[in-house]
Coordinates of C-alpha atoms in Angstrom, one line a residue:
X47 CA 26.2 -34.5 -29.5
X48 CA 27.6 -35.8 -26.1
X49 CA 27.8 -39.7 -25.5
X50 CA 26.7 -41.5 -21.9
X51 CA 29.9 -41.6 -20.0
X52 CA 28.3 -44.1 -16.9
X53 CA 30.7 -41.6 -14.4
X54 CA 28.9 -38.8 -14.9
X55 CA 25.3 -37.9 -14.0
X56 CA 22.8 -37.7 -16.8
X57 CA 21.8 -34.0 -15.2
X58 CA 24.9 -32.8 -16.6
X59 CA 23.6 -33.5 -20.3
X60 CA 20.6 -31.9 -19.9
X61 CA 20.6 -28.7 -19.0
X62 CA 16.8 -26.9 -18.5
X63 CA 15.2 -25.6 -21.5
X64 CA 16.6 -21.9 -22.5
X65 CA 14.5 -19.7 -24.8
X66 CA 17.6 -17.5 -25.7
X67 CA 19.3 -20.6 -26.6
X68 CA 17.4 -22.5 -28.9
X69 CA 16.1 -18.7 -30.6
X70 CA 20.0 -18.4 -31.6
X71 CA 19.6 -21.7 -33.7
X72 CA 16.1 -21.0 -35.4
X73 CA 16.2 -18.9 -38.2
X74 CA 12.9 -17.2 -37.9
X75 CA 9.8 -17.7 -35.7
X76 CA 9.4 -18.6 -32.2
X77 CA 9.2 -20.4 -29.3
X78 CA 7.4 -20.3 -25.9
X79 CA 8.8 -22.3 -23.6
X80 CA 7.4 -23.4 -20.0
X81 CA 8.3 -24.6 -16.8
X82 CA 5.3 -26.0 -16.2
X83 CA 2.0 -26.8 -18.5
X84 CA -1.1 -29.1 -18.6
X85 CA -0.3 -30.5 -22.2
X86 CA 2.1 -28.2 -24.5
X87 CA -0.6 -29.1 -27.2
X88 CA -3.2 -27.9 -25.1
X89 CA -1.7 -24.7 -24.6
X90 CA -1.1 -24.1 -28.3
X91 CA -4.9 -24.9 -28.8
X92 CA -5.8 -22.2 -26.1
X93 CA -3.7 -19.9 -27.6
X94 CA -4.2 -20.1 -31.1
X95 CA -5.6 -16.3 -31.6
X96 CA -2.4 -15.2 -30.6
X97 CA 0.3 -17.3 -32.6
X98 CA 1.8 -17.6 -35.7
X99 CA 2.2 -20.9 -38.1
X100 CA 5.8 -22.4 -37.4
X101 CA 5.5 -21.4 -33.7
X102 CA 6.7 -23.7 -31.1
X103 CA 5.8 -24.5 -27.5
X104 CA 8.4 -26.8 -24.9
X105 CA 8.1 -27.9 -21.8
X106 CA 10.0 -28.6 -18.4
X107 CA 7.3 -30.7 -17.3
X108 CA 3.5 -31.4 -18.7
X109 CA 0.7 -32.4 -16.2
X110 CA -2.0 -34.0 -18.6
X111 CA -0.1 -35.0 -21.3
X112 CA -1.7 -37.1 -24.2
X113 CA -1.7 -39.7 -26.7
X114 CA -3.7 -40.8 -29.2
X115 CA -6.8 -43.4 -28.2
X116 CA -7.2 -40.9 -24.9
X117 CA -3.9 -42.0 -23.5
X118 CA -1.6 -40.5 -21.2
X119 CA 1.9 -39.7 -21.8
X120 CA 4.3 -39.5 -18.7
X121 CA 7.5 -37.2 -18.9
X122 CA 8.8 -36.6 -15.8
X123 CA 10.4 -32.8 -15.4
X124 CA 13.4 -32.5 -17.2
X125 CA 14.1 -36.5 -18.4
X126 CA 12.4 -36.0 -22.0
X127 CA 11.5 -33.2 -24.8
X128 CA 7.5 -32.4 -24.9
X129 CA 7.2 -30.3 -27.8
X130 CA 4.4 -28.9 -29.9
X131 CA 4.4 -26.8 -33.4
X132 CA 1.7 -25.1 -34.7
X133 CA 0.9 -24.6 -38.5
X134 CA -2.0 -23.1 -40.1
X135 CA -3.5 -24.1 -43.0
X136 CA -5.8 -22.0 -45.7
X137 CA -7.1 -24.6 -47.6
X138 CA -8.5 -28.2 -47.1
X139 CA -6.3 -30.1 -44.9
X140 CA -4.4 -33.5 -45.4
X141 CA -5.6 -36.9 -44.5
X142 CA -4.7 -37.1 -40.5
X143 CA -2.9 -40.3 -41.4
X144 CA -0.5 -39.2 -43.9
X145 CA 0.3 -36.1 -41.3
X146 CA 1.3 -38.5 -38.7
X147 CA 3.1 -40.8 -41.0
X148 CA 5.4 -37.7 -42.6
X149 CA 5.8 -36.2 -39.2
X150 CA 6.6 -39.8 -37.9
X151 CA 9.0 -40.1 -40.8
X152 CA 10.9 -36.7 -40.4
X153 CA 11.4 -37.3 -36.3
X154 CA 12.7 -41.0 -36.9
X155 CA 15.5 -39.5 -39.8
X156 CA 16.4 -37.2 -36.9
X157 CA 16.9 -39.2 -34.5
X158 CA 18.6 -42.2 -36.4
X159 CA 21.4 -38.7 -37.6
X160 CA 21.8 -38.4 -34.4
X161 CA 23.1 -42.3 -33.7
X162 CA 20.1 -44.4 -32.9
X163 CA 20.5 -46.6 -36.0
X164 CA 17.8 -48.9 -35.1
X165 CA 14.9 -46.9 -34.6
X166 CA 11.6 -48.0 -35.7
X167 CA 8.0 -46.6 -37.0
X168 CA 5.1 -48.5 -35.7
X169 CA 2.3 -47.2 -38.0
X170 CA 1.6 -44.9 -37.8
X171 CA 3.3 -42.9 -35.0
X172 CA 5.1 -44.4 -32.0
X173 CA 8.9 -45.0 -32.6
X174 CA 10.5 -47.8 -31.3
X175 CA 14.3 -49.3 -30.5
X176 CA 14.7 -52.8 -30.0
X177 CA 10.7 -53.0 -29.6
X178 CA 10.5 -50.6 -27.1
X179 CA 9.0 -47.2 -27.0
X180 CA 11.4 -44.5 -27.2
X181 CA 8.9 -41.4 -28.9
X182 CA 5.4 -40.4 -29.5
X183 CA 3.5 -38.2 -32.1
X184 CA 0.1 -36.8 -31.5
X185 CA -1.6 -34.8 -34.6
X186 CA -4.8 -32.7 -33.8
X187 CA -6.6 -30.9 -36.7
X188 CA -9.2 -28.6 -36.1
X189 CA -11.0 -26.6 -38.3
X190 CA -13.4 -23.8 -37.5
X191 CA -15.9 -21.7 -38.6
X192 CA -13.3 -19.2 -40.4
X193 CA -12.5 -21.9 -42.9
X194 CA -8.6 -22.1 -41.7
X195 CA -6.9 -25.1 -40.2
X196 CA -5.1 -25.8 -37.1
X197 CA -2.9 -28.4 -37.3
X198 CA -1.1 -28.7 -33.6
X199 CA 2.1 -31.3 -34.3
X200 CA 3.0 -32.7 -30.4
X201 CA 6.0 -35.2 -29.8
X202 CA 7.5 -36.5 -27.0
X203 CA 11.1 -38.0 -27.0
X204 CA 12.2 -40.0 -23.7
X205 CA 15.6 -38.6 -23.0
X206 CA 16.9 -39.7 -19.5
X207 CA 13.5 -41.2 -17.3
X208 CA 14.8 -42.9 -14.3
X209 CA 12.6 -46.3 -13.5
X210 CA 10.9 -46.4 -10.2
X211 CA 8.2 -48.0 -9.4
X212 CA 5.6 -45.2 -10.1
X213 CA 6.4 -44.7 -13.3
X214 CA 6.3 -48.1 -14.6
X215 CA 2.8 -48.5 -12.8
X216 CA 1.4 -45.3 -15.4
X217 CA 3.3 -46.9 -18.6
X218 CA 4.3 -50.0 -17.9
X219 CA 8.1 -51.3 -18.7
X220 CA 8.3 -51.2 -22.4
X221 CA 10.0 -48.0 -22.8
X222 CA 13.2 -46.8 -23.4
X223 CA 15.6 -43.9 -23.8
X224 CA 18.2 -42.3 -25.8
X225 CA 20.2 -42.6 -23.3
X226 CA 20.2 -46.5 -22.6
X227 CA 21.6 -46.7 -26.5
X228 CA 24.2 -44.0 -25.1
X229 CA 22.7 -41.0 -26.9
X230 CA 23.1 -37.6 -24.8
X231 CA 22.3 -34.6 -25.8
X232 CA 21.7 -30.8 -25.3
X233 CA 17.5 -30.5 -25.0
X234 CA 18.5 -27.2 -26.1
X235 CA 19.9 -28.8 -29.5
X236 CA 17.5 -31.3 -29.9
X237 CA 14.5 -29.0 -29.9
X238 CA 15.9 -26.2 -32.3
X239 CA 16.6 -29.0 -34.9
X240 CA 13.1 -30.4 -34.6
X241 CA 12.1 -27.3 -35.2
X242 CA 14.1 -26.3 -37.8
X243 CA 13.6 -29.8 -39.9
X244 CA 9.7 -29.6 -39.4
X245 CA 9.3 -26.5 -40.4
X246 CA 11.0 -27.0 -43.7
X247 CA 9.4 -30.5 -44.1
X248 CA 5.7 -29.4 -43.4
X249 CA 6.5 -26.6 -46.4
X250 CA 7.9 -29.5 -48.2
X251 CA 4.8 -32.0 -47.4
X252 CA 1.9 -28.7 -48.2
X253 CA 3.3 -28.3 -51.7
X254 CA 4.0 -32.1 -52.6
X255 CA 2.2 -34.2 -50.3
X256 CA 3.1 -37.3 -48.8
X257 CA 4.3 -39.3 -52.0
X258 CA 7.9 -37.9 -51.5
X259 CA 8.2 -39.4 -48.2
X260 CA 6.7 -42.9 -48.9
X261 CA 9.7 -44.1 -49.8
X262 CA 11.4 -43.7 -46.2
X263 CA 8.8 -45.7 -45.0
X264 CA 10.4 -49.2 -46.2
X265 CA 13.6 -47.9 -43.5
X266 CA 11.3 -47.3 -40.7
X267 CA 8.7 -49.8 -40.9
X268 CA 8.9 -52.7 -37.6
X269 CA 5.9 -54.1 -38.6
X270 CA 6.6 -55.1 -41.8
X271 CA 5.8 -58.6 -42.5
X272 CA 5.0 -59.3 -38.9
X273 CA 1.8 -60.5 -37.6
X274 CA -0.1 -57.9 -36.4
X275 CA -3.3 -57.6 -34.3
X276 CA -6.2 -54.3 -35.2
X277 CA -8.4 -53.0 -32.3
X278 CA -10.6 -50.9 -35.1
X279 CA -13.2 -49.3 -32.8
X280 CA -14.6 -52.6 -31.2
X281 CA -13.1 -55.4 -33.8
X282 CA -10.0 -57.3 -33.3
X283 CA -8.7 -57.9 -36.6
X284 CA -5.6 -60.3 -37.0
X285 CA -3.5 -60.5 -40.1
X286 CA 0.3 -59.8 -41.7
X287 CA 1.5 -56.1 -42.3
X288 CA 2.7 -55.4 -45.5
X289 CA 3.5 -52.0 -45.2
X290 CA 1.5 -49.1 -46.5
X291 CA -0.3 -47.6 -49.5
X292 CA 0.3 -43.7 -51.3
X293 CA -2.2 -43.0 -48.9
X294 CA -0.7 -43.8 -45.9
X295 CA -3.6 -46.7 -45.1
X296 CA -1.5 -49.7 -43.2
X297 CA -1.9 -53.0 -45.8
X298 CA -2.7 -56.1 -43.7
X299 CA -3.0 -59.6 -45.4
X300 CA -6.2 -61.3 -43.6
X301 CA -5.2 -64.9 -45.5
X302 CA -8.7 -64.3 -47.7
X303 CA -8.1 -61.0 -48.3
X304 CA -5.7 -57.7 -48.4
X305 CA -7.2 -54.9 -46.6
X306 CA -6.4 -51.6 -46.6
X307 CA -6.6 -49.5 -42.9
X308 CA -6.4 -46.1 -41.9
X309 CA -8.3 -43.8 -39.2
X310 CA -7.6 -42.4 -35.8
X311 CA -9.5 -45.2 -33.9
X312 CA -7.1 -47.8 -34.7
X313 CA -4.7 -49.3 -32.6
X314 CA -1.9 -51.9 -34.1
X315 CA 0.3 -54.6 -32.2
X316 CA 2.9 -57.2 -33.1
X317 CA 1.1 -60.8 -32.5

């Protein structure tokens, strides 16, 4: 790992994306990577009669990249990682929210090894640094007619974006990256370890399941204790988080009741 030395350009740390490279630190499997791509999970998705579970796709630059909720997500070329990992399942598949959760869980432990000490999960996939948005996860499960599951794993990571106006006009301003907490590092790196971790954890999570990584959670969690505000399809719900259940469902105190929440449609904020 290299640390931000304000002399030095950030294009020094972060050299374009080099197949040969990152292949010399993966064990097995592999990885496409692109200049250029709509979505790196959409490209997985189009392609999945022709690659194996654990494979990878990385990007220089995606067009149409995408959130959860139908949201965009801007990673100008060469400032950020925009990764995907496809794994195949043969049998039912887990509960979306525990996938995120674990694959939200795995990224943060990452990151924090690799010095930002203050990262944060905001259930139950955006990670956060001083309550600004440093990475994403988007999970997409499909399952067709032959019975197997496609789970397509995408994250992006904001490495070295440089504000202008534009940008800030897409995403607004509450973003930041490693670099502003003086993380630099190899993309090179940082993808082959993704990889590497991820593949061993999603062996880990299909043969114990999410209970071994509940416990992480309590690190992780920003909303814990907070007020917290619930778009749930069309309902605002307001309340107190009080973390999560074995099941990954986010636990919100509504003064008259405890509740227990957990689907794709949901969107959470600190009141």
């Amino acid at each position: 790992m290299l640390r931000y030395n304000e002399n030095y350009s950030c294009s020094v740390f972060h050299p374009f994306l080099n197949e040969s490279k990152i292949l010399t630190q993966l064990p097995e499997g592999r990885v496409i990577v692109l200049n250029r791509v709509n979505s790196t999970n959409q490209y997985i998705i189009d392609n999945i009669p022709y690659i194996k579970s654990g494979d990878a796709c990385v990007t220089e630059h995606q067009t149409q990249g995408r959130g959860r909720r139908n949201k965009i997500w801007v990673a100008p070329v060469g400032e950020g990682i925009c990764l995907s990992i496809y794994w195949k399942l043969n049998k039912i598949p887990p509960t979306m929210i525990e996938f995120s959760l674990m694959i939200s869980i795995v990224v943060a432990k990452i990151l924090k090894n690799l010095g930002a000490s203050q990262i944060k999960i905001k259930w139950p996939n955006d990670l956060y640094i001083y309550g600004r948005k440093l990475a994403g996860i988007l999970i997409e499960i499909i399952t067709r007619t032959d019975s197997i599951t496609h789970i397509i794993i995408g994250i992006g990571i904001n490495l070295s974006i440089r504000t202008h106006a534009a940008l800030n006009t897409k995403i607004g301003k509450n973003w930041i990256n490693l670099m502003d907490i003086g993380i630099m590092i190899d993309r090179n790196i940082l993808v082959a370890t993704l990889i590497n971790v991820l593949r061993k954890k999603l062996k880990d999570f299909m043969l114990f399941g999410f209970t071994p990584f509940i416990t992480y959670w309590k690190v992780f969690d920003c909303l814990y204790n907070k007020p917290v505000t619930l778009l749930v399809g069309d309902r605002i719900i307001c309340g107190t988080a009080l973390g999560i259940n074995i099941h990954g469902a986010l636990i919100v105190d509504q003064t008259s009741s405890v509740c227990y929440y957990s689907g794709n449609n949901i969107s959470v904020y600190a009141s």
